[in-house]
Short mmCIF file of C-alpha atoms in Angstrom, two decimals:
data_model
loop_
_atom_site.label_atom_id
_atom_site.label_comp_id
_atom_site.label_asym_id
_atom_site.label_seq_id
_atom_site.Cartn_x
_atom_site.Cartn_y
_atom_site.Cartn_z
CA UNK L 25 0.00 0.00 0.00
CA UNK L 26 1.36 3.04 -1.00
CA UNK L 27 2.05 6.10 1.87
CA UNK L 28 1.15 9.87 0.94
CA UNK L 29 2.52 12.76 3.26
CA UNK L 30 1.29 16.18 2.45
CA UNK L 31 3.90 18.94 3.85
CA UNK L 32 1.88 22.09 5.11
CA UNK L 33 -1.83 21.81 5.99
CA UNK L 34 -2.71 25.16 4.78
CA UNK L 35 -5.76 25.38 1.95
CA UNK L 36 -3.84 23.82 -0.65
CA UNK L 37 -2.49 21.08 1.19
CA UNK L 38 -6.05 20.32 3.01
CA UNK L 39 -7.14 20.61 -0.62
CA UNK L 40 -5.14 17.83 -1.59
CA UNK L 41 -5.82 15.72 1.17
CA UNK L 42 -9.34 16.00 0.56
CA UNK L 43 -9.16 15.59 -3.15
CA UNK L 44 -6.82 12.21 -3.01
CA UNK L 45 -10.10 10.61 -0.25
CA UNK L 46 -12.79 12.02 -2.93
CA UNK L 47 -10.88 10.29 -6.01
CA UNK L 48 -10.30 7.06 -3.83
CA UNK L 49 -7.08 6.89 -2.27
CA UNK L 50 -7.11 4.28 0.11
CA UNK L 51 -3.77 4.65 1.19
CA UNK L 52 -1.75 5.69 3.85
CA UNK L 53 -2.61 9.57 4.39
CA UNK L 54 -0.60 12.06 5.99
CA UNK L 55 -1.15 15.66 6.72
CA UNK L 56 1.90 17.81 8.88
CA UNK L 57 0.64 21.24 9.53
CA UNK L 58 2.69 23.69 11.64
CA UNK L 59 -0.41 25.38 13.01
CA UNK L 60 -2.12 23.84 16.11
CA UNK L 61 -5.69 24.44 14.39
CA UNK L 62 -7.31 22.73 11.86
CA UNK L 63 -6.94 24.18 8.12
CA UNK L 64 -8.92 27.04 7.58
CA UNK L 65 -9.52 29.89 4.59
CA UNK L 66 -7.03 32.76 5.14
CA UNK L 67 -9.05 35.64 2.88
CA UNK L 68 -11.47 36.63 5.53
CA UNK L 69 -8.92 37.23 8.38
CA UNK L 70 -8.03 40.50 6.24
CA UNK L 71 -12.30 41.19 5.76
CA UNK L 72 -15.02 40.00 7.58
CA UNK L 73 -13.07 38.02 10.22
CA UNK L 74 -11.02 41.16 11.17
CA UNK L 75 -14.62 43.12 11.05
CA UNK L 76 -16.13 40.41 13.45
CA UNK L 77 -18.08 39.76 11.32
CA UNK L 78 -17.85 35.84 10.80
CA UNK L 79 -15.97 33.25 12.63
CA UNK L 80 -12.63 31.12 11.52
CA UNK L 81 -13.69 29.34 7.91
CA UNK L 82 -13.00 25.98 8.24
CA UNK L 83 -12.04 23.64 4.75
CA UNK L 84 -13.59 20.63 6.68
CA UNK L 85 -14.80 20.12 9.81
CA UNK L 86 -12.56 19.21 12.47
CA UNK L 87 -13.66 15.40 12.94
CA UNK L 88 -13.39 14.84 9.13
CA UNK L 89 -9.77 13.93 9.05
CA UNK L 90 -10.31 11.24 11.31
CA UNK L 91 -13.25 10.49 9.78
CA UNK L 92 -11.40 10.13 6.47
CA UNK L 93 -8.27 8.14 7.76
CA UNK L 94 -6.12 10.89 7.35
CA UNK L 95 -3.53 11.04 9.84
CA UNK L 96 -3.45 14.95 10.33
CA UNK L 97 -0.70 15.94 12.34
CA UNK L 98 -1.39 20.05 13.68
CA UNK L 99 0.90 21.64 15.89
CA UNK L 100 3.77 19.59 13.97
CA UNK L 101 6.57 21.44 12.11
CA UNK L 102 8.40 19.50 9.29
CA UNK L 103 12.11 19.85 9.23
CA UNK L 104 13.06 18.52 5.55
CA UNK L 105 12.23 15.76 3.08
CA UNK L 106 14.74 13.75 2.69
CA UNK L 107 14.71 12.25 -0.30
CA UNK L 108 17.52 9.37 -0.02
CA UNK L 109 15.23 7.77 2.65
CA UNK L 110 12.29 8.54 1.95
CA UNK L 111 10.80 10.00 5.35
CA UNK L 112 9.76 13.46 6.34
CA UNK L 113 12.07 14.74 9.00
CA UNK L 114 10.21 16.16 11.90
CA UNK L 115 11.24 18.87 14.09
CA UNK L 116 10.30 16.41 17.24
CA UNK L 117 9.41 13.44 16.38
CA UNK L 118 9.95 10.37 14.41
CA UNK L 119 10.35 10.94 10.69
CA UNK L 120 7.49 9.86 8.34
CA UNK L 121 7.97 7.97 5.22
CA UNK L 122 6.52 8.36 2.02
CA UNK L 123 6.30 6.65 -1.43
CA UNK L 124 5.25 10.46 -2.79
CA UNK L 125 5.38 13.35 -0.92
CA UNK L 126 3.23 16.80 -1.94
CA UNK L 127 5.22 20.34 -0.61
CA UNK L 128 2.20 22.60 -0.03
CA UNK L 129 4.20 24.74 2.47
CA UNK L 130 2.95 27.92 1.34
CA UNK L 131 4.84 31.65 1.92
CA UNK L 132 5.47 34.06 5.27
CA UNK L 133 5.36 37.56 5.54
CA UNK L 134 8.43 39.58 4.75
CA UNK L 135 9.63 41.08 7.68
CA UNK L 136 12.06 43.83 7.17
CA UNK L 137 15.06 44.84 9.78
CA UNK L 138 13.65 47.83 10.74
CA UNK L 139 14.18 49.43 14.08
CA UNK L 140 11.61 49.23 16.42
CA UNK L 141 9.75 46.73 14.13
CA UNK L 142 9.45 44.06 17.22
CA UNK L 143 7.77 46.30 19.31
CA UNK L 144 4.24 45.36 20.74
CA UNK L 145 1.65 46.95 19.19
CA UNK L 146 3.91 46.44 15.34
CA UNK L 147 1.88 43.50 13.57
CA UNK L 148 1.63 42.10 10.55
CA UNK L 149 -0.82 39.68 9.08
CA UNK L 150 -0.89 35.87 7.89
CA UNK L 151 -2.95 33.63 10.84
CA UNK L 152 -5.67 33.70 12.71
CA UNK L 153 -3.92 34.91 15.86
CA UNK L 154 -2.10 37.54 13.66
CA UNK L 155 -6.08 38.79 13.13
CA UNK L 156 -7.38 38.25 16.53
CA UNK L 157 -4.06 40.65 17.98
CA UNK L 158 -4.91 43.61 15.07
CA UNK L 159 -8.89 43.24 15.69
CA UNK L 160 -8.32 43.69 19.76
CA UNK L 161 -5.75 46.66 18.70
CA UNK L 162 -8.69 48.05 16.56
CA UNK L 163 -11.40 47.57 19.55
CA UNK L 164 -8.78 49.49 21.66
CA UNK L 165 -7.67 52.21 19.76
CA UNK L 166 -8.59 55.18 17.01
CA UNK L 167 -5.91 54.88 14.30
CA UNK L 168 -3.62 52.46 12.44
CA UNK L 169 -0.78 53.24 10.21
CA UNK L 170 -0.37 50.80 7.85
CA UNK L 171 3.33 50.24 5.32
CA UNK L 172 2.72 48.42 2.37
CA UNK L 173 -0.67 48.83 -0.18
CA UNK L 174 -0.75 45.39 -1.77
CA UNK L 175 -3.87 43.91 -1.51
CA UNK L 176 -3.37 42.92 1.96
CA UNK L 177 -3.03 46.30 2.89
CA UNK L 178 -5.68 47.63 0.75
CA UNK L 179 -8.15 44.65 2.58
CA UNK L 180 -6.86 45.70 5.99
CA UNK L 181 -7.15 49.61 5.31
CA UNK L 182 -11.01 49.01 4.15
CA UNK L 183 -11.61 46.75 6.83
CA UNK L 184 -10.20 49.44 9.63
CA UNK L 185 -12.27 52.16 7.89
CA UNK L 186 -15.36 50.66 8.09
CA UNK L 187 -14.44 49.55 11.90
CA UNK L 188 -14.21 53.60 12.34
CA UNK L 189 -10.64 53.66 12.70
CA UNK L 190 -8.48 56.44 11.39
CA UNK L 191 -5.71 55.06 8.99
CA UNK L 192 -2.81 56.35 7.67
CA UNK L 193 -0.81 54.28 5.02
CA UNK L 194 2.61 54.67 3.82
CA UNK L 195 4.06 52.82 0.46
CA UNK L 196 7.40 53.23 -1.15
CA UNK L 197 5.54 52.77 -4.64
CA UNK L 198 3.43 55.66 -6.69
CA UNK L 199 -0.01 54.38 -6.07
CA UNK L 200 -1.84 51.10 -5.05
CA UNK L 201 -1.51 48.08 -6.05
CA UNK L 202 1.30 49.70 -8.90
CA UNK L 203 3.52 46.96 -9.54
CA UNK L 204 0.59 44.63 -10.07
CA UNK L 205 -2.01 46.75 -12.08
CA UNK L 206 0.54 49.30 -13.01
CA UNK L 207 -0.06 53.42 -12.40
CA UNK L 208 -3.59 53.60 -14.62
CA UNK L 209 -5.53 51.17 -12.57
CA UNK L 210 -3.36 51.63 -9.36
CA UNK L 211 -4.98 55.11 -9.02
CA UNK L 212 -8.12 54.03 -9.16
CA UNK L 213 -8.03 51.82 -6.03
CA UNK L 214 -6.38 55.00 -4.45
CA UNK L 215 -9.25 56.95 -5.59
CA UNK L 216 -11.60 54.24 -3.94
CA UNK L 217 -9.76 54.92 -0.76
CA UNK L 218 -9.14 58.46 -0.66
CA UNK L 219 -13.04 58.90 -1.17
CA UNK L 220 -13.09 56.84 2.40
CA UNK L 221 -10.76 58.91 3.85
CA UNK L 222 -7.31 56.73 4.06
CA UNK L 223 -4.67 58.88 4.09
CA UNK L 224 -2.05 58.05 2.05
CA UNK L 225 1.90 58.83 1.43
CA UNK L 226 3.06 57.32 -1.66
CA UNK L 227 7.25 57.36 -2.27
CA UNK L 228 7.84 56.66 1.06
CA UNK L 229 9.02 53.98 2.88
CA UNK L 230 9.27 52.71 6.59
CA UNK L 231 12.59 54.15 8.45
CA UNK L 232 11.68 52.96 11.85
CA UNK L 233 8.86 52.17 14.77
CA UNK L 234 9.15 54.30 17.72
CA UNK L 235 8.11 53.74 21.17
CA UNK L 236 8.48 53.53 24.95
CA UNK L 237 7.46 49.60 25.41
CA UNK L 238 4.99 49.82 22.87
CA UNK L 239 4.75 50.88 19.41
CA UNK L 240 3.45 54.97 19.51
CA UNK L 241 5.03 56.32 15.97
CA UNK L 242 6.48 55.54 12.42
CA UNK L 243 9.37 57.64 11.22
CA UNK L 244 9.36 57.81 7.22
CA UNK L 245 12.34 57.80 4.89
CA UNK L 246 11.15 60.83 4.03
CA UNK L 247 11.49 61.69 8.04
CA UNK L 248 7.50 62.02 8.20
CA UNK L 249 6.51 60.96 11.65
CA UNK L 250 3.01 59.05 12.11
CA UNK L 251 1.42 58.49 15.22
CA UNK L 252 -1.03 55.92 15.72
CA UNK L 253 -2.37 53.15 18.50
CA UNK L 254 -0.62 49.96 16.23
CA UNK L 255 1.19 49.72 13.43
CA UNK L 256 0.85 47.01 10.33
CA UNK L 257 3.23 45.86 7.77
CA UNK L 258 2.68 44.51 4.72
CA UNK L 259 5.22 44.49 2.18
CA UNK L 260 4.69 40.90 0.37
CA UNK L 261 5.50 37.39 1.35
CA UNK L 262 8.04 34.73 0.31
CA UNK L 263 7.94 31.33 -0.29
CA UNK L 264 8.52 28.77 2.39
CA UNK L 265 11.00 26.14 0.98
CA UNK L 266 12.68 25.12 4.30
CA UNK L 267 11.97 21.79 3.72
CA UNK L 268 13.16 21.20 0.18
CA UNK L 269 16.76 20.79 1.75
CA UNK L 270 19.24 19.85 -1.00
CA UNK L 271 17.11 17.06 -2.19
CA UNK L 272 14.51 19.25 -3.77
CA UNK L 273 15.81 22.26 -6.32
CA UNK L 274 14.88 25.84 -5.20
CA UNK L 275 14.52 28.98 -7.38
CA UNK L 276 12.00 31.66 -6.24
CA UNK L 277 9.85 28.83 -4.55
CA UNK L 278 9.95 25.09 -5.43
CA UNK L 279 10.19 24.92 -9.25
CA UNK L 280 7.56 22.13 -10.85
CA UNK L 281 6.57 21.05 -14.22
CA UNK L 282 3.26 22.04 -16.16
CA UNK L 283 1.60 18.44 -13.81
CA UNK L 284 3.10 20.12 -11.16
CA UNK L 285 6.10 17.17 -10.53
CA UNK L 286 9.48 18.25 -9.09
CA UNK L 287 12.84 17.45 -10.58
CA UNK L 288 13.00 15.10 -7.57
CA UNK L 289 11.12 11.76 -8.43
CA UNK L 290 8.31 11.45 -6.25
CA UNK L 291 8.11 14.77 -4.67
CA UNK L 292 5.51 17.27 -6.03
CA UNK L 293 4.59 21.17 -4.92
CA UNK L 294 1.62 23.12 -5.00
CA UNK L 295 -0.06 26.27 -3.42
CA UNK L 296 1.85 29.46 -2.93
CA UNK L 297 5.28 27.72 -2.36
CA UNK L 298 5.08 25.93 -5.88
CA UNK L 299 6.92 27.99 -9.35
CA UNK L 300 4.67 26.21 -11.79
CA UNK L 301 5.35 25.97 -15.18
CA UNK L 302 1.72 27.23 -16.96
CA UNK L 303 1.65 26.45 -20.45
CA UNK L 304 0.56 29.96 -20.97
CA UNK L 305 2.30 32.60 -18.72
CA UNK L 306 5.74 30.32 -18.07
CA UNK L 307 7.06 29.83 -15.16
CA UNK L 308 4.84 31.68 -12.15
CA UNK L 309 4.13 31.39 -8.35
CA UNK L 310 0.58 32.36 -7.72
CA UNK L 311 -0.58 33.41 -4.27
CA UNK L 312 -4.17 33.51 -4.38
CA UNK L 313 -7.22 31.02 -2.81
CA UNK L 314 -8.73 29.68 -6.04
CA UNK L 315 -5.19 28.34 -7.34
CA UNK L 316 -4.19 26.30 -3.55
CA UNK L 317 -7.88 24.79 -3.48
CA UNK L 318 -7.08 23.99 -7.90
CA UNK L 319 -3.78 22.89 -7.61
CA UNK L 320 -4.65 20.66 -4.51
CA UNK L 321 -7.28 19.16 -6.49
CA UNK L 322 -5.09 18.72 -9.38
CA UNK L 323 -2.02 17.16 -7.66
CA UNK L 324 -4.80 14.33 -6.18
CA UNK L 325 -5.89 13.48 -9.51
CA UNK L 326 -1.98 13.22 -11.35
CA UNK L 327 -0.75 11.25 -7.84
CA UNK L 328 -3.53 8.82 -8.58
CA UNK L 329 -2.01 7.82 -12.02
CA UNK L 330 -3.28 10.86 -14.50
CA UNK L 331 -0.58 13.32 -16.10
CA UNK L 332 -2.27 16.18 -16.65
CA UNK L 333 -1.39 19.82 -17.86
CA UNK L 334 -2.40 22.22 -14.91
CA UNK L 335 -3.33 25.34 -17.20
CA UNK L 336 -5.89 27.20 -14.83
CA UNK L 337 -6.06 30.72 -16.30
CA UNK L 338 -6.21 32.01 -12.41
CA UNK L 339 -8.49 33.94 -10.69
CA UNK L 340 -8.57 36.43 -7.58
CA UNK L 341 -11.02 38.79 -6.12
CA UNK L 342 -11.20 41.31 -3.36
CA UNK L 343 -14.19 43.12 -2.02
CA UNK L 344 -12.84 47.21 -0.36
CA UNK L 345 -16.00 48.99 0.55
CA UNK L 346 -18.56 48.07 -1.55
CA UNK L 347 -16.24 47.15 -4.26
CA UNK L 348 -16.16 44.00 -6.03
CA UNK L 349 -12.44 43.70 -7.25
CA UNK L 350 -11.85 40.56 -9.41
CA UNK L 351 -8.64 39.95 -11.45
CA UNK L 352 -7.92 36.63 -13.92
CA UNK L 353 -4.45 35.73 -15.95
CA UNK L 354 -1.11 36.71 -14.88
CA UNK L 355 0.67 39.68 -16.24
CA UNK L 356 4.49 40.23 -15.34
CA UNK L 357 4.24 43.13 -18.16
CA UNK L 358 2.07 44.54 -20.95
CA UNK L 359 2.53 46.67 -23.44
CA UNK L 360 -1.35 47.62 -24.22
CA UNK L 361 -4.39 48.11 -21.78
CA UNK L 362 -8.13 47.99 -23.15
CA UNK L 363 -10.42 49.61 -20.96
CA UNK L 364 -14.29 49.05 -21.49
CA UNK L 365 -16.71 50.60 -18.82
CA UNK L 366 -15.58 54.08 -16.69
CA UNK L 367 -12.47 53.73 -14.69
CA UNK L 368 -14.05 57.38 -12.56
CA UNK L 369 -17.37 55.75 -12.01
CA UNK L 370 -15.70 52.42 -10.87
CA UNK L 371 -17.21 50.44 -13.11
CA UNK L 372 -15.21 48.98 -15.61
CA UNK L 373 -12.51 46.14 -17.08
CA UNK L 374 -9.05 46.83 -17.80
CA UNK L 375 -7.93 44.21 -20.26
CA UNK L 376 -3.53 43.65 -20.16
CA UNK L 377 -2.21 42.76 -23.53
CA UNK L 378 1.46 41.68 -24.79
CA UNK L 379 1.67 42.00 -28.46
CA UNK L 380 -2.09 41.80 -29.25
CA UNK L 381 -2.05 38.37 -26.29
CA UNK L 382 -4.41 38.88 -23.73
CA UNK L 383 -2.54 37.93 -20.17
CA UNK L 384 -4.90 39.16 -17.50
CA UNK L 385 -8.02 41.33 -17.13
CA UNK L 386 -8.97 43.40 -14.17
CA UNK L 387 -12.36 44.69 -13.04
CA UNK L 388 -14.51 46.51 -10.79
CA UNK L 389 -17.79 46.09 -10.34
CA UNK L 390 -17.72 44.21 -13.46
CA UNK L 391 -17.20 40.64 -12.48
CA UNK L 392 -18.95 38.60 -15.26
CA UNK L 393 -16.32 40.38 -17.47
CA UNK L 394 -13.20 38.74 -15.76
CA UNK L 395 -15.16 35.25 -15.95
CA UNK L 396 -16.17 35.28 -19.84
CA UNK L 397 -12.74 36.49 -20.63
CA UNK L 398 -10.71 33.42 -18.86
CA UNK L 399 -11.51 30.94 -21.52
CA UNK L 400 -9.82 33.52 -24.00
CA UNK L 401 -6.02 34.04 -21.59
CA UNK L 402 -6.52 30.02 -21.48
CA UNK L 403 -6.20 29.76 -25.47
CA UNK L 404 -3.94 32.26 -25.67
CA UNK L 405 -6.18 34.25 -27.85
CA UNK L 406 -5.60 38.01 -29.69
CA UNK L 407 -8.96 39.64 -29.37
CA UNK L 408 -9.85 42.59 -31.46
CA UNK L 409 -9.54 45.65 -29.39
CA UNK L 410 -12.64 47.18 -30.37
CA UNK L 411 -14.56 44.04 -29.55
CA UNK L 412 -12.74 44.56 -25.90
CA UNK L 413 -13.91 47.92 -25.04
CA UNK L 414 -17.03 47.71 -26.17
CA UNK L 415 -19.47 47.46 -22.81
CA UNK L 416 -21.87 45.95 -25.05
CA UNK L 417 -19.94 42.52 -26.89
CA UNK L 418 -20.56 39.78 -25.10
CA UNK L 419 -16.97 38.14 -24.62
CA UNK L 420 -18.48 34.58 -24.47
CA UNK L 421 -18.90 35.21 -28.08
CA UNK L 422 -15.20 35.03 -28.61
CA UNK L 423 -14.45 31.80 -26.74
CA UNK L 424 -12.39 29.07 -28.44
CA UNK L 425 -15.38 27.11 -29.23
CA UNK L 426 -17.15 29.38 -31.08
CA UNK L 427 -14.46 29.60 -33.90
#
């Protein structure tokens, strides 16, 4: 009978897990997770979880594991896979083999060597905990400075708005969201939160946290001082690919093929941690919800004996206000943006193009736009332009089985 360990019990890994029971994997079943609490959804700790508005999200209930014959293993760090012997090195603990072994170890906050940056009341946000800690800060206090306006920030800063909380934000780039949507569609999330009265210091970076036992200021590179109650950072993550050792090659995550294999026989990666080779965009690491809970169902179905291409076209959303953000694709660079709908009422899609290619498409308050035009990134399609801005073509029109 052959033995399955799944490194990292985050959504991708729990995915997996789930997945390989579903497709009828009657095997041995392993699941390490360095948290002590079952796997849950991370995208409402920065939204309604940090509002109060909901509780934790569970992927299963606690008692299905058991229920399921997986042997899931919280509160347990892995060490490294080591490869010669086929086992899973434990940080305590006795190692656990495998006959495959799926790296779903996801990423970690970036956590600059700033002065001051350990103080109490300086947070950042990736856990449950990390949420509970900035929602009590929020309950206790009247303003927030927050570095970094990825989309993190951006959830946080709407979230700490609507909880009445005065925030300031600081980011060393010229707008929202810029090296993502670049300056055009940057501005118009910084519009969104301007017109909710975030503050907002763009050029700047974070010098250092002040304080007397407790966080009470940030100091600017530009020598701007802040005061707030807390402080949170958010300046990106980085893969987690501890365990890889020097069994399993490393290169901006854990590089994998197009069925999302390692160079390492029998070791596969998925989730955040995982530099996937997509038939359409190349090689790309992809941080967002829909791809762990895809890729997890994906790895299940090629461990089980298929050997298929994982070509998801991706897909993220984000709700600020009463915004409904949604993105699809991946776009490193463009040289040509489509725009149908009205960037100033909010309302619109921003289609990203690389010699007439469409990579990625980006709406608000438009969602059935991002949807229709997935099927077209997927086939690596050149739309006409005029068919793209106008509000009234239905983009379903163009999919690949139309032609």
């Amino acid at each position: 009978m052959s033995a399955i360990v799944i490194v990292g019990a985050g959504l991708a890994g729990a995915s997996a897990a789930g997945a390989l029971r579903e497709q009828g994997f009657d095997g041995d079943l392993v699941l390490l997770g360095a948290e002590p609490m079952p796997p849950y959804e991370r995208p409402p700790l920065s939204k309604e979880y940090l509002r109060g508005e909901s509780d934790h999200h569970l992927v299963r209930e606690p008692d299905w594991y058991a229920d399921n014959a997986v042997d899931a293993r919280f509160g347990v760090r892995a060490r490294r896979v080591n490869v010669a012997e086929r086992v899973v090195e434990l940080d305590e603990g006795d190692p656990v083999r495998f006959d495959q072994v799926v790296i779903a170890t996801g990423s970690r906050n970036r956590h600059p060597s700033l002065p001051g940056i350990d103080l109490p009341g300086v947070f950042d946000l990736r856990f449950a905990p990390d949420a509970d800690a900035i929602k009590a800060a929020a309950a206790a206090g009247s303003k927030a400075v927050l570095v970094g306006m990825g989309f993190i920030g951006a959830e946080v800063a709407a979230s700490l708005r609507l909880l009445g909380l005065d925030v300031t934000v600081v980011e060393f780039f010229g707008t929202t969201l810029e090296r993502v949507l670049g300056p055009e569609l940057g501005r118009a999330i910084e519009g969104l939160h301007r017109d909710h009265g975030v503050e907002m210091h763009f050029h700047e970076g974070a010098e250092r946290f002040e304080g007397d036992g407790r966080f009470e200021a940030l100091v600017t590179t530009e020598g701007r001082r802040v005061e707030a109650d807390f402080a949170l950072v958010g300046v990106g993550v980085e893969p987690v690919t501890d365990v890889a050792g020097d069994d399993v090659p490393v290169d901006n995550g854990i590089p994998v093929d197009a069925t999302l294999r390692t160079a390492t026989e029998g070791v596969w990666a998925i989730g955040d941690v995982a530099r996937h080779d997509h038939p359409v965009f190349g090689p790309v690491r992809v941080e967002h919800f829909d791809n762990a809970v895809k890729m997890g169902e994906h790895v299940a179905t090629n461990l089980l004996g298929a050997d298929e291409v994982f070509d998801d076209p991706h897909w993220f959303w984000s709700d600020q206000y009463d915004v409904n953000i949604q993105m699809a694709g991946f776009a490193t660079e463009w040289d040509d943006t489509v725009v149908r709908g009205s960037i100033e009422d909010r309302s619109f899609s921003a289609f990203l193009l690389k010699e007439g290619q469409l990579l990625s498409t980006f709406s608000m308050n438009r969602k059935f736009d991002v949807r229709r035009s997935m099927p077209l990134i997927a086939a690596s399609m050149r739309p006409d332009r005029a068919l793209l801005a106008d509000p009234e073509f239905d983009l379903r029109e163009l999919h690949p089985e139309k032609g």
